[in-house]
Coordinates of N, CA, C and O and ligand atoms in Angstrom, one line a residue:
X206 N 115.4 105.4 125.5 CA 116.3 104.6 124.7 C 117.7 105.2 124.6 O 118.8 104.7 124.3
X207 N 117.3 106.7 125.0 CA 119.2 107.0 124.4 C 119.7 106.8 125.5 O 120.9 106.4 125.5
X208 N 118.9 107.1 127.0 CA 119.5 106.8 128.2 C 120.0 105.6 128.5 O 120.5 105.5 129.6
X209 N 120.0 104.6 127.8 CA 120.0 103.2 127.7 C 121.3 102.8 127.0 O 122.0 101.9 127.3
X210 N 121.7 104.2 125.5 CA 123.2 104.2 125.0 C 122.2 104.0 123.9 O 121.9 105.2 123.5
X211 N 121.7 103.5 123.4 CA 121.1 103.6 121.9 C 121.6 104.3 121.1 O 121.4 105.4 121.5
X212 N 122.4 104.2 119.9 CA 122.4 105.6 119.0 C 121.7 105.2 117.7 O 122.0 105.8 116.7
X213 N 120.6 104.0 117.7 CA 120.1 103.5 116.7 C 119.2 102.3 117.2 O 119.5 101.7 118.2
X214 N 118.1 102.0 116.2 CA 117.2 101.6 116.6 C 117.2 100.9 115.0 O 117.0 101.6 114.0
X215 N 117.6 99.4 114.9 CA 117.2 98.8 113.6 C 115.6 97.8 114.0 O 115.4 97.2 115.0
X216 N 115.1 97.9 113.3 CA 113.5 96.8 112.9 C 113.1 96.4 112.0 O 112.6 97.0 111.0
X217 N 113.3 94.5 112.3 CA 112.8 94.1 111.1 C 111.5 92.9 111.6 O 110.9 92.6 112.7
X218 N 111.4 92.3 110.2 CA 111.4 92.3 109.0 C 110.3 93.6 108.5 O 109.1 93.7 108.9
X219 N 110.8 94.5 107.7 CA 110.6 96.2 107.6 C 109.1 96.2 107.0 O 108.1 97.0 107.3
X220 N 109.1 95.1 106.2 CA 107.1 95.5 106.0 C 106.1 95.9 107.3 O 105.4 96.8 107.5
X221 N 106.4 94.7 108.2 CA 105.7 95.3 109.5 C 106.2 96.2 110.3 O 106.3 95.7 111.4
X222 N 106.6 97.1 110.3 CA 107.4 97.7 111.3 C 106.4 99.6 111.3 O 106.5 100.6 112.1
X223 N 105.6 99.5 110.1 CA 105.1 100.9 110.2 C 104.7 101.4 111.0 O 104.6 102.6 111.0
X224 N 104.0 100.5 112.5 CA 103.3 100.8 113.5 C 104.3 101.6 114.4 O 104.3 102.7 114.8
X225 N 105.2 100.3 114.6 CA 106.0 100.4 115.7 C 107.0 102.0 115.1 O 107.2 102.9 116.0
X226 N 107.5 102.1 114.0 CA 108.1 103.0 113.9 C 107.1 104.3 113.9 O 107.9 105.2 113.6
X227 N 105.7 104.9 114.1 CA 105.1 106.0 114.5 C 105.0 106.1 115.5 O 104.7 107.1 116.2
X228 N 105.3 105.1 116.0 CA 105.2 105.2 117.9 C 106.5 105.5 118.3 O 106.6 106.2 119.2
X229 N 107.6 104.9 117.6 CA 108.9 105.3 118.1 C 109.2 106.5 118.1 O 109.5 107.2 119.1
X230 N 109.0 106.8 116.7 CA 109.7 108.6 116.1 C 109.1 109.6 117.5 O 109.8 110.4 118.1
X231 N 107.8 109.3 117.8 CA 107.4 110.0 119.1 C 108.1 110.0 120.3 O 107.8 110.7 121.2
X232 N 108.9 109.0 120.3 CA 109.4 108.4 121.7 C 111.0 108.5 121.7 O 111.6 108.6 122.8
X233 N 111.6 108.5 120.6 CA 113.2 108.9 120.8 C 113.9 110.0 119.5 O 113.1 110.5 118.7
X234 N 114.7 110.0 119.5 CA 115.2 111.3 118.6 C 116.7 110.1 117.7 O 117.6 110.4 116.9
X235 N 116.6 109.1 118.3 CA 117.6 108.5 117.7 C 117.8 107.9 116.2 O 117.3 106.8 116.4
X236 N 118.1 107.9 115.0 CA 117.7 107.2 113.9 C 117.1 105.9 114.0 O 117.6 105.1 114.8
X237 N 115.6 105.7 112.9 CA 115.6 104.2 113.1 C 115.6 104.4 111.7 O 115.5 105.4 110.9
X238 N 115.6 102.4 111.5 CA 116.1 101.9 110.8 C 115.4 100.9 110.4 O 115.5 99.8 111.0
X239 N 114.5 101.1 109.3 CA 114.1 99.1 109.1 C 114.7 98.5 108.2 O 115.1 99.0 107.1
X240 N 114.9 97.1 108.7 CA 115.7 96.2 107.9 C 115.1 95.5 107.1 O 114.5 94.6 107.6
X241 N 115.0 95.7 105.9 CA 114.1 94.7 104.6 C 114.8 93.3 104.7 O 116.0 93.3 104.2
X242 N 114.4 92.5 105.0 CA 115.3 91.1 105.2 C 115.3 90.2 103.5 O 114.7 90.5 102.5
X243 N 116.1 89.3 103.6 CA 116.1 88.7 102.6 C 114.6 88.3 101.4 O 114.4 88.4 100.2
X244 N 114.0 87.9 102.6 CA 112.3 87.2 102.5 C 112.1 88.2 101.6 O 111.8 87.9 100.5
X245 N 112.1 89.7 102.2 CA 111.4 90.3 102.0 C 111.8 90.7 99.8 O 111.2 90.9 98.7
X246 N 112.9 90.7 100.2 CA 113.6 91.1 98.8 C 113.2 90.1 97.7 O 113.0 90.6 96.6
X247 N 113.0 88.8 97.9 CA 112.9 87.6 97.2 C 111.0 87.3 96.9 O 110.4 86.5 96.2
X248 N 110.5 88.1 97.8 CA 108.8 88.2 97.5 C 108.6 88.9 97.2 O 107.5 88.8 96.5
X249 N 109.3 90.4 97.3 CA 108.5 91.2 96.8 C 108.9 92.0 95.7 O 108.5 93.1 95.4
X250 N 109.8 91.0 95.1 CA 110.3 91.3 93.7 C 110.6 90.4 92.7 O 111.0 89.3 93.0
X251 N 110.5 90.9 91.3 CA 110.7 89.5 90.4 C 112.1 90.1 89.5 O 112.8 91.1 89.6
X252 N 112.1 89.0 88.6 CA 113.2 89.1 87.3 C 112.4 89.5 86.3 O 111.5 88.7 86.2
X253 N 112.2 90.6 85.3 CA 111.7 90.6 84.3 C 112.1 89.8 83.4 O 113.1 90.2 82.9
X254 N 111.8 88.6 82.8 CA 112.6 87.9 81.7 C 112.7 88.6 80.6 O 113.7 88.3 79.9
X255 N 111.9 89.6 80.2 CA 112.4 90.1 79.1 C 114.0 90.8 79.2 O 114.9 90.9 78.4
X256 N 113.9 91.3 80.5 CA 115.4 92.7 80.5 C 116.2 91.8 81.1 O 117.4 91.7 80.7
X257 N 115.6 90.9 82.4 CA 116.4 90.5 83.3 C 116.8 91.3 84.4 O 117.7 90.9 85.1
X258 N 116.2 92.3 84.5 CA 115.9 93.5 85.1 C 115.3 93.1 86.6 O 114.5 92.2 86.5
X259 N 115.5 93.3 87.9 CA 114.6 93.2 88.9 C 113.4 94.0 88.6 O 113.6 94.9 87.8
X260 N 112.2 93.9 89.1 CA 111.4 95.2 88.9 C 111.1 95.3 90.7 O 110.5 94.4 91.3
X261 N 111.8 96.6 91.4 CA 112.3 96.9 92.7 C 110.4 97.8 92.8 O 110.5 98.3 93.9
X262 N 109.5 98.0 92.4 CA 108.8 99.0 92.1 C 107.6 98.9 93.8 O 107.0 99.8 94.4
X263 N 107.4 97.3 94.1 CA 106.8 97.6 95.3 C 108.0 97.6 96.5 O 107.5 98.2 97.5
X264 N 109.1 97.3 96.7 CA 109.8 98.1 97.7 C 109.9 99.0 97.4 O 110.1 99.5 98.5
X265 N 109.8 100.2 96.3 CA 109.7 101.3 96.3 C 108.9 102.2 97.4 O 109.0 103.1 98.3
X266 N 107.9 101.3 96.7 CA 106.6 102.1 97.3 C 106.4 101.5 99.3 O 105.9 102.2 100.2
X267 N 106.8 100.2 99.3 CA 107.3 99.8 101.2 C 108.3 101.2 101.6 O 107.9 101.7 102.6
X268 N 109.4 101.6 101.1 CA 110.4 102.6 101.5 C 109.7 104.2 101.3 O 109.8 105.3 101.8
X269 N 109.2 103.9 100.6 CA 108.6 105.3 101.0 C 107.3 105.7 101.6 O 106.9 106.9 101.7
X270 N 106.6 104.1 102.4 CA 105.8 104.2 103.6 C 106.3 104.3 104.5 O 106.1 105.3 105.2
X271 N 107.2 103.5 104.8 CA 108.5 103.6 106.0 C 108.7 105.0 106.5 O 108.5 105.5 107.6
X272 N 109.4 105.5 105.1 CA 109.8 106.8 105.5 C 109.0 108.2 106.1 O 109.3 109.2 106.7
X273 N 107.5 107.7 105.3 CA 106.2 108.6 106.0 C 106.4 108.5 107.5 O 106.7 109.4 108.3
X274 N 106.1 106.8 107.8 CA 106.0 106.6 109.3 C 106.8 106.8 109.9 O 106.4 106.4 111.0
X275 N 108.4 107.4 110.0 CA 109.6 107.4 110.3 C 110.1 107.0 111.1 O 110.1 107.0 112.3
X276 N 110.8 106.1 109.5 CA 111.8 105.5 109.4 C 112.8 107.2 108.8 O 112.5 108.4 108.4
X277 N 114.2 106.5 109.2 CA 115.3 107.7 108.9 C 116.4 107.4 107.4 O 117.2 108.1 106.8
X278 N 115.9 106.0 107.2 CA 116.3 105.5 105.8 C 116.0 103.6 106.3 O 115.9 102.9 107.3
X279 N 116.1 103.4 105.2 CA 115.9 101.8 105.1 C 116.8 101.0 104.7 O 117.1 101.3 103.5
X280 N 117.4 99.7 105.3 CA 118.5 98.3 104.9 C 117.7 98.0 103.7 O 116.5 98.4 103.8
X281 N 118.0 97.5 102.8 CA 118.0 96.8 101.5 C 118.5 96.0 100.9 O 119.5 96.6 100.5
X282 N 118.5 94.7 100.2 CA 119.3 94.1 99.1 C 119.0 94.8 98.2 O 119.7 94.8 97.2
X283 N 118.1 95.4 98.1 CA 117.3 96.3 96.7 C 118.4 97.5 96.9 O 118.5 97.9 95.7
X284 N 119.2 98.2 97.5 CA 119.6 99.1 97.2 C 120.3 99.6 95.7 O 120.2 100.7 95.1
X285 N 121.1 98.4 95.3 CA 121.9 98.7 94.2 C 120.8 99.0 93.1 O 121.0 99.8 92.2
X286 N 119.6 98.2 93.2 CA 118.7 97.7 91.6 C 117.8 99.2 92.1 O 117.1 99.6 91.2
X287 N 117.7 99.7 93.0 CA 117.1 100.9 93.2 C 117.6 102.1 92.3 O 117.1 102.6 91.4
X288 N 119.3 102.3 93.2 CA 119.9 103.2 92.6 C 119.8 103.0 90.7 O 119.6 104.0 90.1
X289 N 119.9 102.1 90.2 CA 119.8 101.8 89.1 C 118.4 102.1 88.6 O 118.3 102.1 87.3
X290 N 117.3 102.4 89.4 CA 116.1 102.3 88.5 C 115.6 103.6 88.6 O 114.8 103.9 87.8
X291 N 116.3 105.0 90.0 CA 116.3 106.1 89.8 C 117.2 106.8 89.3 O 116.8 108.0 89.1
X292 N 118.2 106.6 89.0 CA 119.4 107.0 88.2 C 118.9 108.0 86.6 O 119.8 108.4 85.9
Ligands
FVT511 N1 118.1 88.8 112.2 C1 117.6 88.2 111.0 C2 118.3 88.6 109.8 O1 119.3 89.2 109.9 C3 117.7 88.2 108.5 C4 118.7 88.2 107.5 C5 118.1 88.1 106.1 O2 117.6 87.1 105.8 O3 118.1 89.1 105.4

């Protein structure tokens, strides 16, 4: 892959991608990357009506499988409501 010019490796939609990314990490030294696509943001999270709050709590736990299987960080719409919910 790097011989190819690669300096990054994005994969989506990021729920499926755990496979492919344990097979990667063995195979190049370049960052990857999975992409949480829109879908993924809008299913696998709600509005609390009480706070109005997202509750981001199972991408939590998708990003930090990712990152077991390595991934080198993960795309998000969840980023902002993340930073906000470890803050
Ligand atoms: N190549 C597909 C996408 O970029 C998906 C965008 C999104 O719905 O988040």
């Amino acid at each position: 892959m790097e011989a190819d010019g690669a300096d990054m490796v994005l994969l989506e939609p990021a729920q499926f991608t755990s496979d492919v990314l344990t097979t990667l990490r063995t195979q190049t030294r370049v960052p990857l990357f999975p992409f949480s696509v829109s879908g993924e943001y809008l299913t696998l999270t709600h509005v609390d009506p009480d706070t109005g709050q997202r509750d981001v709590r199972l991408l939590v736990e998708l990003f930090t499988m990712l990152k077991r299987a390595g991934a080198s960080a993960s795309l998000t719409y969840a980023a902002l409501d993340i930073a906000r919910r470890v803050a």
